[in-house]
Amino acid sequence: MAYTHFKDNFWNSDLTSTAGYDIITHHLNDGRRTCKEVEDFMRARASIEDKYAKDLLGLSRKVFGHNEMNTLKRSLDMFKLQIEHVGQTHLQLAQMMRDEAKKQEEFRERQKDVRKKIDYQMDSLHKQKVAQFKRTLESKKTYEQKCRDKEEADQNVNRNATNTKNIEKLHTKALQAKQNADEADRVYLQNVTALAKITDDWLKEHVSACEVFETQAKERINTLRNTVWTHVNQLSQQCVTSDELYEEVRKSLELCDIKEDIEYFIHLRRTGDKPPAPVLYENFYNIDRLSNSAQPAKSPLPISSLELLFAIVWIADDVIYSTLNEPGYSFVQF
């Protein structure tokens, strides 16, 4: 299919109409709004990215895992460090988005300045063309009327050719009518020529404006496409960069050794390898204890739970305590 252009497709048979030009400018205004919407989107997206980055940086500075040690501590420190780096990359991404939004704004303003100049020139030529067209129509009406007046005067002369009394007067009117018609013809021709000149200037300006506007439309489409393309590339690159930073965390976690950390903790904080000795029962009235009270204290021998039972011996009104391992023991003795 042949490539079509603005300059070949936005004409109108009405000389005073601006329908074709208005359609083009309306399309460009819509495109300008789209540029502003994309620009606003980029700024909003940058604000989101900026807030996310600052939240990440704040999160990376929170203290956690400071009581850990050895390989796990190194892994947690690496994790916090890489989260901080991810936050920094998101700050950079936010700035790149703001830069793209600024480029969109500058592009939009450049096109706006060019448009203003063309619109001013086209509006001026259009007003001149319409005004001259009206003058031409009015001069045409005058010219036609003067021509009819001249024909009527000539007919009066012919009809009254034998009337010598009024013939001179009729000749004078006919001559005046001819002069008026000639003057009207001159003015009419002058206005037509002027209209043709203004119309030619307007046609050239219209073609030039169409070419400029078509170029602007192409540039706008290309710019918006490249802006969005660049934006998603930045997001993809951010994912790649973040994954590379997270890979450092994964590498550190691979070096986190559970057995090594346990052994490291034991070696650093160990208090001993022997548990405390059991607390043994010692009977205050034990014969061996009484006989050996003057001797140096010895470690008591272990006894069973059964040996902890008391035996109560009743002799008269007195109570005597004894242990089960005494000779001649019975539970109760009367």
XYZ file of C-alpha atoms in Angstrom:
334
model
C 0.000 0.000 0.000
C 1.289 3.426 -0.941
C 2.367 5.620 1.947
C -0.106 8.478 2.417
C 0.599 11.931 3.818
C -1.307 14.638 5.660
C -0.845 17.135 2.837
C -2.747 14.890 0.392
C -5.725 14.020 2.540
C -6.967 17.005 4.512
C -8.389 19.436 1.960
C -11.883 20.869 1.702
C -13.811 22.190 -1.290
C -15.047 25.151 0.748
C -12.438 27.910 0.476
C -13.365 29.337 3.863
C -13.443 25.968 5.668
C -10.684 24.812 8.043
C -12.138 21.355 8.624
C -9.059 19.462 7.385
C -6.644 21.634 9.336
C -8.826 21.405 12.449
C -8.839 17.596 12.302
C -5.033 17.534 12.169
C -4.629 20.001 15.049
C -7.187 18.085 17.120
C -5.188 14.910 16.535
C -2.005 16.673 17.604
C -3.714 18.019 20.726
C -4.768 14.483 21.619
C -1.176 13.357 21.103
C 0.072 16.168 23.304
C -2.290 15.051 26.053
C -0.966 11.509 25.700
C 2.588 12.805 26.117
C 1.514 14.635 29.282
C -0.196 11.521 30.599
C 2.927 9.407 29.994
C 5.035 12.133 31.595
C 2.768 12.160 34.676
C 2.873 8.362 34.789
C 6.679 8.407 34.789
C 6.784 10.933 37.612
C 4.276 8.926 39.656
C 6.187 5.701 38.975
C 9.416 7.422 40.028
C 7.766 8.534 43.296
C 6.692 4.960 44.015
C 10.188 3.703 43.223
C 11.738 6.428 45.364
C 9.550 5.605 48.362
C 10.231 1.889 47.944
C 13.980 2.548 47.770
C 13.947 4.677 50.927
C 11.881 2.063 52.755
C 14.383 -0.603 51.719
C 17.303 1.517 52.886
C 15.588 2.125 56.207
C 14.873 -1.576 56.531
C 18.497 -2.488 55.761
C 19.654 -0.325 58.675
C 17.470 -2.113 61.220
C 19.490 -4.171 63.675
C 18.882 -7.902 63.627
C 21.067 -10.951 64.080
C 23.729 -9.046 66.051
C 23.800 -11.831 68.623
C 24.590 -14.433 65.986
C 28.124 -15.534 65.231
C 30.404 -17.082 62.669
C 28.984 -18.128 59.246
C 25.328 -17.279 59.981
C 26.296 -13.790 61.146
C 28.314 -13.252 57.971
C 25.335 -14.391 55.877
C 22.937 -12.065 57.704
C 25.370 -9.165 57.341
C 25.686 -9.915 53.633
C 21.885 -10.025 53.381
C 21.518 -6.568 54.959
C 24.323 -5.181 52.806
C 22.767 -6.414 49.569
C 19.330 -5.129 50.586
C 20.983 -1.742 51.037
C 22.539 -2.063 47.567
C 19.141 -3.003 46.114
C 17.687 0.102 47.726
C 20.423 2.217 46.149
C 19.701 0.740 42.709
C 16.010 1.565 43.121
C 16.972 5.146 43.960
C 18.966 5.257 40.734
C 15.999 3.765 38.858
C 13.720 6.458 40.286
C 16.113 9.138 39.055
C 16.234 7.584 35.585
C 12.429 7.639 35.485
C 12.417 11.314 36.454
C 14.936 11.968 33.685
C 12.643 10.243 31.181
C 9.713 12.332 32.410
C 11.823 15.471 31.979
C 12.674 14.454 28.424
C 8.974 13.973 27.703
C 8.229 17.433 29.060
C 10.963 19.047 26.972
C 9.812 17.174 23.864
C 6.218 18.260 24.444
C 7.235 21.894 24.951
C 9.366 21.891 21.795
C 6.453 20.632 19.727
C 4.178 23.147 21.401
C 6.454 26.063 20.419
C 6.576 24.913 16.788
C 2.802 24.467 16.769
C 2.207 27.966 18.130
C 4.178 29.580 15.311
C 2.408 27.560 12.623
C -1.014 28.115 14.193
C -0.405 31.858 14.319
C 0.647 31.966 10.665
C -2.209 29.748 9.497
C -4.764 31.690 11.525
C -3.519 34.980 10.062
C -3.655 33.668 6.491
C -7.063 32.126 7.041
C -8.497 35.418 8.323
C -6.979 37.298 5.376
C -8.348 34.687 2.972
C -11.866 34.841 4.423
C -11.865 38.652 4.470
C -10.597 38.839 0.897
C -13.100 36.205 -0.194
C -15.927 38.324 1.222
C -14.594 41.443 -0.513
C -14.342 39.487 -3.749
C -17.949 38.289 -3.496
C -19.145 41.812 -2.749
C -17.136 43.272 -5.642
C -18.526 40.543 -7.891
C -22.077 41.464 -6.943
C -21.295 45.143 -7.570
C -19.647 44.294 -10.871
C -22.634 42.227 -12.019
C -25.045 44.946 -10.987
C -23.037 47.615 -12.810
C -22.946 45.437 -15.898
C -26.737 45.084 -15.774
C -27.014 48.867 -15.332
C -24.784 49.406 -18.377
C -26.854 46.990 -20.505
C -30.050 48.708 -19.440
C -28.581 52.134 -20.302
C -27.484 50.890 -23.705
C -30.929 49.442 -24.348
C -32.513 52.788 -23.427
C -30.262 54.542 -25.940
C -31.239 52.088 -28.643
C -34.944 52.320 -27.852
C -34.882 56.124 -27.904
C -32.573 56.637 -30.872
C -35.257 58.681 -32.726
C -36.022 60.802 -29.691
C -33.572 63.669 -30.167
C -34.810 65.434 -27.096
C -33.608 62.779 -24.577
C -30.919 61.091 -26.629
C -28.086 63.197 -25.233
C -29.187 62.553 -21.715
C -29.464 58.837 -22.396
C -25.982 58.795 -23.963
C -24.604 60.461 -20.863
C -26.246 57.863 -18.595
C -24.966 55.050 -20.787
C -21.474 56.454 -20.704
C -21.617 56.780 -16.907
C -22.971 53.260 -16.606
C -20.121 51.984 -18.768
C -17.557 53.778 -16.612
C -19.152 52.375 -13.462
C -19.138 48.887 -14.940
C -15.516 49.241 -16.000
C -14.564 50.426 -12.499
C -16.499 47.581 -10.875
C -14.813 45.179 -13.274
C -11.405 46.530 -12.291
C -12.152 46.276 -8.573
C -13.610 42.816 -8.990
C -10.588 41.652 -10.977
C -8.269 43.223 -8.417
C -10.020 41.409 -5.566
C -9.940 38.106 -7.449
C -6.225 38.567 -8.057
C -5.632 39.449 -4.407
C -7.710 36.460 -3.316
C -5.732 34.193 -5.616
C -2.487 35.530 -4.091
C -3.694 35.028 -0.522
C -5.138 31.623 -1.372
C -1.852 30.564 -2.944
C 0.018 31.666 0.186
C -2.502 29.801 2.337
C -2.189 26.649 0.217
C 1.590 26.698 0.509
C 1.380 27.306 4.250
C -1.208 24.530 4.617
C 1.053 22.065 2.798
C 4.022 23.160 4.915
C 1.963 22.894 8.103
C 0.760 19.419 7.137
C 4.346 18.303 6.563
C 5.490 19.726 9.893
C 2.511 18.244 11.731
C 3.058 14.852 10.123
C 6.691 14.989 11.221
C 5.566 15.898 14.740
C 3.103 13.014 14.773
C 5.843 10.607 13.694
C 8.251 11.982 16.286
C 5.601 11.752 18.987
C 4.793 8.118 18.182
C 8.485 7.271 18.036
C 9.241 9.129 21.270
C 6.383 7.551 23.205
C 7.286 4.104 21.914
C 10.953 4.586 22.851
C 10.024 6.022 26.247
C 7.904 3.024 27.181
C 10.506 0.669 25.690
C 13.253 2.321 27.740
C 11.063 2.199 30.837
C 10.428 -1.546 30.656
C 14.105 -2.119 29.841
C 14.996 -0.216 33.000
C 12.602 -2.365 34.999
C 14.061 -5.539 33.474
C 17.596 -4.344 34.187
C 16.580 -3.588 37.756
C 15.384 -7.176 38.120
C 18.687 -8.463 36.725
C 20.711 -6.181 38.997
C 18.649 -7.133 42.032
C 19.075 -10.821 41.233
C 22.839 -10.363 40.931
C 22.874 -8.749 44.368
C 20.649 -11.476 45.784
C 23.015 -14.037 44.274
C 25.709 -12.694 46.603
C 23.384 -13.469 49.497
C 22.783 -16.987 48.169
C 26.534 -17.545 47.856
C 27.004 -16.410 51.439
C 24.199 -18.696 52.614
C 25.876 -21.619 50.859
C 28.876 -20.995 53.108
C 26.686 -20.998 56.205
C 27.623 -24.265 57.948
C 25.349 -25.481 60.750
C 27.910 -27.853 62.264
C 30.664 -25.259 62.099
C 28.501 -22.648 63.830
C 27.543 -25.088 66.598
C 31.198 -26.058 67.134
C 32.243 -22.412 67.029
C 29.715 -21.520 69.735
C 30.799 -24.439 71.910
C 34.483 -23.591 71.564
C 33.891 -19.910 72.310
C 31.459 -20.205 75.210
C 32.039 -23.676 76.733
C 31.968 -23.866 80.563
C 33.027 -27.457 81.197
C 32.441 -31.104 80.317
C 31.497 -32.534 83.772
C 28.025 -32.217 85.312
C 27.621 -31.473 89.029
C 27.763 -34.468 91.482
C 24.428 -35.615 92.931
C 23.440 -34.365 96.377
C 23.453 -37.414 98.715
C 21.414 -38.027 101.829
C 23.289 -38.030 105.143
C 21.525 -39.260 108.298
C 22.380 -37.110 111.225
C 22.146 -40.079 113.619
C 24.072 -42.503 111.506
C 26.447 -44.511 113.749
C 29.187 -44.333 111.222
C 28.694 -40.595 111.044
C 28.823 -40.251 114.837
C 31.893 -42.452 115.122
C 33.587 -40.698 112.318
C 32.578 -37.199 113.356
C 36.065 -36.557 114.594
C 37.545 -37.842 111.357
C 37.889 -35.786 108.211
C 34.721 -35.649 106.158
C 34.487 -38.138 103.331
C 32.293 -38.108 100.319
C 29.072 -39.976 101.103
C 28.418 -43.190 99.321
C 25.430 -43.420 96.997
C 22.322 -44.941 98.514
C 19.192 -46.306 96.979
C 15.762 -44.766 97.396
C 14.748 -47.626 99.662
C 17.545 -46.779 102.067
C 16.024 -43.372 102.636
C 13.094 -44.861 104.596
C 13.008 -44.327 108.322
C 12.405 -47.028 110.891
C 10.672 -45.987 114.099
C 11.453 -47.976 117.207
C 9.261 -47.457 120.276
C 11.028 -47.900 123.565
C 9.027 -46.574 126.463
C 7.993 -43.052 125.486
C 11.122 -42.301 123.486
C 11.533 -42.411 119.721
C 14.730 -43.718 118.210
C 15.579 -43.196 114.500
C 17.614 -45.711 112.650
C 18.500 -46.721 109.100
C 17.532 -49.799 107.221
C 21.095 -51.074 106.968
C 21.543 -51.350 110.728
C 21.860 -54.998 112.050
C 18.661 -56.439 113.549
C 16.442 -53.796 111.922
C 12.654 -54.173 111.784
C 10.039 -51.653 110.705
C 8.449 -51.259 114.159
C 9.736 -52.518 117.451
C 7.634 -52.383 120.582
